[in-house]
């Protein structure tokens, strides 16, 4: 009878155990979890703090006993695995109830130790008013502080504006806290590109959340009833408590000590069958690294979906032999930020630039469903694609409705190695409450197809900003606003001339043919039509502002 | 200068014209539309009747003038094309303003005549209280009758329970009508399979809508203030008016008279470039037929999404040469029925049976998002797949939330020729408000994978019904309910023995090893775990009820 030992009883570990049992009723399975709980809803923790999830029990999907009964698994909580002896195939376990240590042998070992929050070595970081959010115990601590303790200031500082940071902002806001976000990058949520992040930032401001970008923490100082956060810009913030959400790193201590290979990204190295450098030890979840399927560059991916997939594949390979290869993840992530949804799949501009991968980009603002049916919402959709073959490298969406479904489709094209042409071929379930005959995803594909075929030439918001910042730009450029006069009245880019698209054919003589023409409309569609008219009427250098006035205006907001 | 003439100015025709202009600023484009409007929102018509769309103008996306201005197109409404002379490349047009007829020449002709409602030749069908819903004029007539006329009975009969029929039911219900649906099939919405239709039927009953299945209309009789509908079962219904929504057929009269090839499905034949049997004439939209990408069998597809795609491809091929092939549509459709969403993609059981295509099927009841996050809703998801290679042949979903996004993903796998294994590889955008770590689509894929690998053996609801209808079935079968005692108290299948799954390992001796074991739980998951336990403990014939008690109970409802 084969004996499987699993280190870690949350997402990856519990799923591996359950699948192992379903595949093999006779084997022995032991799960060690150093915390009090197994198989809990990690991703739900922020919502428990905010009260959207009212009962802690809702987060505990299984108890050690219920899980053990159902799957005939020996579940040992408060049991920390502190060493692996891979030669003798034993592990050393510390029982945290009584402090005793003992050995346990295994035939096959599965590591699912997860990730640990990054805590920078700053003066004052030990304050008991500074929290990370990673497990049930962390969450209990924050909930205690945020809900039950007497709060004088009702002020919180959230350091780090990633996905979890944003979820914490929403939940603490819901509890009535005034929040300041401190983020060292020039934008929130750095896995999405600036025009997408700008939409989120705009929403945060609408909620009176203070956003300090390009700002770092120097140190923390505790006082009697608050913690002071001293910033790189010299300012000091005072808060009841601080949420530290600057990121996580793979928990590789145990693996490293056991001599298992650690990869270049700092995660446990595994082959495509999720086997570590020791053939009797497999690993899954946040602690492993694998090659990004698009770039080929190894990275660590801290997401529940991939962990679940890996766990199942790991169990299959353990019982049935190494037959199922893990294809990797393109890091598809989504977050709810108040009434908005924001997410990304694949590679961002920042990543593409950093790794010198050539790309084109396009921003569109399609509606969630037919505009003639009530309550359609405009979203912002950005795709990054290869100028060589149109391969979809990455995509990001932000909006109030229908965002997650477009992300899923975009993710499936990105992870299949598909192109922008594939986006136009997708068949959508259409009725007016759900989409348009031309879905936002198809629409983005058509725009990209037109860019690749040189049917129009996009200009990005920052390119236009740079041009307009040069003196006498009018000598070289003609900025053409093709919106209606009524739209122009409500705001336009300084220096633009307004010829509405529907009258453009009559105004061609007024447009200087020796200058570069930069066209813009509200979102880019009429600008495209105007581009086509000019390009086919003898004008040679014609650009259309990507995402139109909507994106330009948002990116120019202070 | 090339001259394009387009017959039909709604979805297909208008989109073709717009794309033609964007590709070629110099060509001449003339659009003939026999009705008063062009480019209107066909799919929104039922919602205008119900009042969800308050203004008729919202439906009119473009006026002939605005469209003409933007795209430099000669739009002629109330102009019916009554003949094509393909030898001389002219068409004959009847101006419905003044009744005059005239000829117009073309270089290339595009036919987009749409579909016409099927109106059976029944006695009394000419009554002015019987309506079809196909264009703005029809809609105005129904709206006049339903909203503005004095109504004595507040009763409507809807004949035909397809997608449009269902949308009409919802909208008329919203206007306060009591509705009776008359449908000749044994279920509503025949493109979805029985367990999906049953959910819709249950909802209709909850709304006090009378459903007469397996019922046909014999004839209609007008009285002073009502119309009587005499049925095949001898019953008579009295209604203020009748909506006839038994289907549509391709409008091929003009094409047929011009000698263009009509295909076996009754639509205008086109090649993959959307060119008819005459190389100077192309056709798009509801009037054409093409091969179903899964079965290869030609059919007509009456959907807006494919029409839009065809129109763009048609314009590309006209201007740039026949380079873009239309890949066909797998008939992905969706409808809102009150607070429920129902839809399908690919092939149904009925279709597969009719064409002798071997298939397996699986019903699951996953939740729209993590159950620990508020307001998750259980959906029903049915997939049909090939027993040979796991190819996904069709999929259907019904539920209150997140249905359309699962349909989109399923449609993309179906139309890419993908398999149930591909469903498990899809990377989903996951956070608790949007999905689960194992998304409903992945879940359906895993279940199918387990069926194909013979990890369990599904039994369908009708197979169990047939077994339980035979006398002394207990001699051969052992019906095992593995739910908790509490669940059993609220209802169970007669004759079942209850051993909860978590105690099953202790009860193995009580289960007769010489009988066929039929296991069921609430939805199928615990039944699967129980199947694994029994199959690996020496039991040889073990089945798990697909969709569990939930589907069985619904299918047994009268």
PDB file of N, CA and C in Angstrom, chain A residues 153-161 165-182 204-205 207-212 237-243 338:
ATOM      1  N   UNK A 153      -9.079  57.140  15.248  1.00  0.00           N
ATOM      2  CA  UNK A 153      -8.889  57.924  14.033  1.00  0.00           C
ATOM      3  C   UNK A 153      -9.811  57.505  12.895  1.00  0.00           C
ATOM      4  N   UNK A 154     -10.147  56.234  12.836  1.00  0.00           N
ATOM      5  CA  UNK A 154     -10.839  55.669  11.676  1.00  0.00           C
ATOM      6  C   UNK A 154     -10.004  55.880  10.402  1.00  0.00           C
ATOM      7  N   UNK A 155      -8.711  55.742  10.578  1.00  0.00           N
ATOM      8  CA  UNK A 155      -7.782  55.918   9.457  1.00  0.00           C
ATOM      9  C   UNK A 155      -6.981  54.634   9.269  1.00  0.00           C
ATOM     10  N   UNK A 156      -6.833  54.202   8.038  1.00  0.00           N
ATOM     11  CA  UNK A 156      -5.974  53.049   7.735  1.00  0.00           C
ATOM     12  C   UNK A 156      -5.028  53.434   6.611  1.00  0.00           C
ATOM     13  N   UNK A 157      -3.818  52.924   6.666  1.00  0.00           N
ATOM     14  CA  UNK A 157      -2.909  53.036   5.524  1.00  0.00           C
ATOM     15  C   UNK A 157      -2.743  51.651   4.915  1.00  0.00           C
ATOM     16  N   UNK A 158      -2.971  51.556   3.613  1.00  0.00           N
ATOM     17  CA  UNK A 158      -2.732  50.311   2.895  1.00  0.00           C
ATOM     18  C   UNK A 158      -1.466  50.508   2.069  1.00  0.00           C
ATOM     19  N   UNK A 159      -0.453  49.744   2.377  1.00  0.00           N
ATOM     20  CA  UNK A 159       0.812  49.856   1.644  1.00  0.00           C
ATOM     21  C   UNK A 159       0.834  48.776   0.560  1.00  0.00           C
ATOM     22  N   UNK A 160       0.845  49.209  -0.691  1.00  0.00           N
ATOM     23  CA  UNK A 160       0.824  48.262  -1.806  1.00  0.00           C
ATOM     24  C   UNK A 160      -0.558  48.177  -2.402  1.00  0.00           C
ATOM     25  N   UNK A 161      -0.653  48.501  -3.699  1.00  0.00           N
ATOM     26  CA  UNK A 161      -1.965  48.599  -4.346  1.00  0.00           C
ATOM     27  C   UNK A 161      -2.146  47.503  -5.382  1.00  0.00           C
ATOM     28  N   UNK A 165      -4.527  44.215  -2.103  1.00  0.00           N
ATOM     29  CA  UNK A 165      -4.589  45.558  -1.509  1.00  0.00           C
ATOM     30  C   UNK A 165      -5.898  46.245  -1.871  1.00  0.00           C
ATOM     31  N   UNK A 166      -6.291  46.145  -3.138  1.00  0.00           N
ATOM     32  CA  UNK A 166      -7.533  46.770  -3.600  1.00  0.00           C
ATOM     33  C   UNK A 166      -8.747  46.152  -2.920  1.00  0.00           C
ATOM     34  N   UNK A 167      -8.734  44.822  -2.781  1.00  0.00           N
ATOM     35  CA  UNK A 167      -9.865  44.175  -2.106  1.00  0.00           C
ATOM     36  C   UNK A 167      -9.949  44.622  -0.647  1.00  0.00           C
ATOM     37  N   UNK A 168      -8.794  44.791  -0.016  1.00  0.00           N
ATOM     38  CA  UNK A 168      -8.785  45.262   1.375  1.00  0.00           C
ATOM     39  C   UNK A 168      -9.300  46.699   1.458  1.00  0.00           C
ATOM     40  N   UNK A 169      -8.926  47.521   0.481  1.00  0.00           N
ATOM     41  CA  UNK A 169      -9.406  48.909   0.462  1.00  0.00           C
ATOM     42  C   UNK A 169     -10.935  48.930   0.437  1.00  0.00           C
ATOM     43  N   UNK A 170     -11.511  48.137  -0.467  1.00  0.00           N
ATOM     44  CA  UNK A 170     -12.970  48.119  -0.557  1.00  0.00           C
ATOM     45  C   UNK A 170     -13.602  47.666   0.760  1.00  0.00           C
ATOM     46  N   UNK A 171     -13.033  46.635   1.357  1.00  0.00           N
ATOM     47  CA  UNK A 171     -13.633  46.080   2.562  1.00  0.00           C
ATOM     48  C   UNK A 171     -13.467  46.981   3.778  1.00  0.00           C
ATOM     49  N   UNK A 172     -12.328  47.659   3.868  1.00  0.00           N
ATOM     50  CA  UNK A 172     -12.133  48.579   5.004  1.00  0.00           C
ATOM     51  C   UNK A 172     -12.984  49.835   4.819  1.00  0.00           C
ATOM     52  N   UNK A 173     -13.149  50.249   3.585  1.00  0.00           N
ATOM     53  CA  UNK A 173     -14.030  51.382   3.280  1.00  0.00           C
ATOM     54  C   UNK A 173     -15.452  51.063   3.725  1.00  0.00           C
ATOM     55  N   UNK A 174     -15.830  49.826   3.483  1.00  0.00           N
ATOM     56  CA  UNK A 174     -17.162  49.365   3.873  1.00  0.00           C
ATOM     57  C   UNK A 174     -17.349  49.433   5.389  1.00  0.00           C
ATOM     58  N   UNK A 175     -16.245  49.300   6.114  1.00  0.00           N
ATOM     59  CA  UNK A 175     -16.310  49.392   7.586  1.00  0.00           C
ATOM     60  C   UNK A 175     -16.253  50.833   8.070  1.00  0.00           C
ATOM     61  N   UNK A 176     -16.204  51.799   7.144  1.00  0.00           N
ATOM     62  CA  UNK A 176     -16.237  53.197   7.546  1.00  0.00           C
ATOM     63  C   UNK A 176     -14.859  53.828   7.735  1.00  0.00           C
ATOM     64  N   UNK A 177     -13.818  53.138   7.330  1.00  0.00           N
ATOM     65  CA  UNK A 177     -12.478  53.716   7.484  1.00  0.00           C
ATOM     66  C   UNK A 177     -12.165  54.693   6.358  1.00  0.00           C
ATOM     67  N   UNK A 178     -11.401  55.721   6.698  1.00  0.00           N
ATOM     68  CA  UNK A 178     -10.802  56.558   5.675  1.00  0.00           C
ATOM     69  C   UNK A 178      -9.442  55.950   5.335  1.00  0.00           C
ATOM     70  N   UNK A 179      -9.178  55.805   4.052  1.00  0.00           N
ATOM     71  CA  UNK A 179      -8.022  55.002   3.643  1.00  0.00           C
ATOM     72  C   UNK A 179      -7.035  55.822   2.819  1.00  0.00           C
ATOM     73  N   UNK A 180      -5.759  55.625   3.109  1.00  0.00           N
ATOM     74  CA  UNK A 180      -4.697  56.170   2.266  1.00  0.00           C
ATOM     75  C   UNK A 180      -3.912  54.994   1.691  1.00  0.00           C
ATOM     76  N   UNK A 181      -3.759  54.992   0.374  1.00  0.00           N
ATOM     77  CA  UNK A 181      -2.980  53.944  -0.284  1.00  0.00           C
ATOM     78  C   UNK A 181      -1.591  54.502  -0.577  1.00  0.00           C
ATOM     79  N   UNK A 182      -0.570  53.780  -0.163  1.00  0.00           N
ATOM     80  CA  UNK A 182       0.809  54.171  -0.465  1.00  0.00           C
ATOM     81  C   UNK A 182       1.390  53.136  -1.430  1.00  0.00           C
ATOM     82  N   UNK A 204     -11.292  55.231  -7.217  1.00  0.00           N
ATOM     83  CA  UNK A 204     -10.824  55.357  -5.834  1.00  0.00           C
ATOM     84  C   UNK A 204     -11.002  56.793  -5.355  1.00  0.00           C
ATOM     85  N   UNK A 205     -10.665  57.742  -6.223  1.00  0.00           N
ATOM     86  CA  UNK A 205     -10.820  59.155  -5.844  1.00  0.00           C
ATOM     87  C   UNK A 205     -12.290  59.494  -5.604  1.00  0.00           C
ATOM     88  N   UNK A 207     -14.377  57.684  -4.351  1.00  0.00           N
ATOM     89  CA  UNK A 207     -14.750  57.138  -3.042  1.00  0.00           C
ATOM     90  C   UNK A 207     -13.982  57.834  -1.920  1.00  0.00           C
ATOM     91  N   UNK A 208     -13.303  58.938  -2.271  1.00  0.00           N
ATOM     92  CA  UNK A 208     -12.535  59.697  -1.278  1.00  0.00           C
ATOM     93  C   UNK A 208     -11.405  58.900  -0.660  1.00  0.00           C
ATOM     94  N   UNK A 209     -10.845  58.021  -1.445  1.00  0.00           N
ATOM     95  CA  UNK A 209      -9.688  57.276  -0.970  1.00  0.00           C
ATOM     96  C   UNK A 209      -8.440  58.011  -1.450  1.00  0.00           C
ATOM     97  N   UNK A 210      -7.518  58.225  -0.516  1.00  0.00           N
ATOM     98  CA  UNK A 210      -6.329  59.018  -0.849  1.00  0.00           C
ATOM     99  C   UNK A 210      -5.288  58.100  -1.473  1.00  0.00           C
ATOM    100  N   UNK A 211      -4.781  58.526  -2.601  1.00  0.00           N
ATOM    101  CA  UNK A 211      -3.879  57.685  -3.372  1.00  0.00           C
ATOM    102  C   UNK A 211      -2.525  58.366  -3.460  1.00  0.00           C
ATOM    103  N   UNK A 212      -1.500  57.760  -2.881  1.00  0.00           N
ATOM    104  CA  UNK A 212      -0.157  58.329  -2.954  1.00  0.00           C
ATOM    105  C   UNK A 212       0.712  57.402  -3.794  1.00  0.00           C
ATOM    106  N   UNK A 237       1.879  59.933   7.825  1.00  0.00           N
ATOM    107  CA  UNK A 237       0.472  59.531   7.934  1.00  0.00           C
ATOM    108  C   UNK A 237       0.266  58.897   9.300  1.00  0.00           C
ATOM    109  N   UNK A 238      -0.911  59.139   9.880  1.00  0.00           N
ATOM    110  CA  UNK A 238      -1.241  58.541  11.173  1.00  0.00           C
ATOM    111  C   UNK A 238      -2.433  57.611  10.967  1.00  0.00           C
ATOM    112  N   UNK A 239      -2.332  56.409  11.476  1.00  0.00           N
ATOM    113  CA  UNK A 239      -3.401  55.450  11.210  1.00  0.00           C
ATOM    114  C   UNK A 239      -3.655  54.561  12.407  1.00  0.00           C
ATOM    115  N   UNK A 240      -4.878  54.053  12.491  1.00  0.00           N
ATOM    116  CA  UNK A 240      -5.186  53.053  13.507  1.00  0.00           C
ATOM    117  C   UNK A 240      -4.375  51.792  13.265  1.00  0.00           C
ATOM    118  N   UNK A 241      -4.262  51.444  12.001  1.00  0.00           N
ATOM    119  CA  UNK A 241      -3.439  50.277  11.660  1.00  0.00           C
ATOM    120  C   UNK A 241      -3.050  50.344  10.184  1.00  0.00           C
ATOM    121  N   UNK A 242      -2.138  49.468   9.842  1.00  0.00           N
ATOM    122  CA  UNK A 242      -1.573  49.450   8.489  1.00  0.00           C
ATOM    123  C   UNK A 242      -1.767  48.054   7.899  1.00  0.00           C
ATOM    124  N   UNK A 243      -2.219  48.016   6.665  1.00  0.00           N
ATOM    125  CA  UNK A 243      -2.257  46.740   5.932  1.00  0.00           C
ATOM    126  C   UNK A 243      -1.076  46.732   4.968  1.00  0.00           C
ATOM    127  N   UNK A 338     -14.986  47.969  -5.507  1.00  0.00           N
ATOM    128  CA  UNK A 338     -16.302  48.605  -5.400  1.00  0.00           C
ATOM    129  C   UNK A 338     -17.184  48.042  -6.527  1.00  0.00           C
TER     130      UNK A 338
END
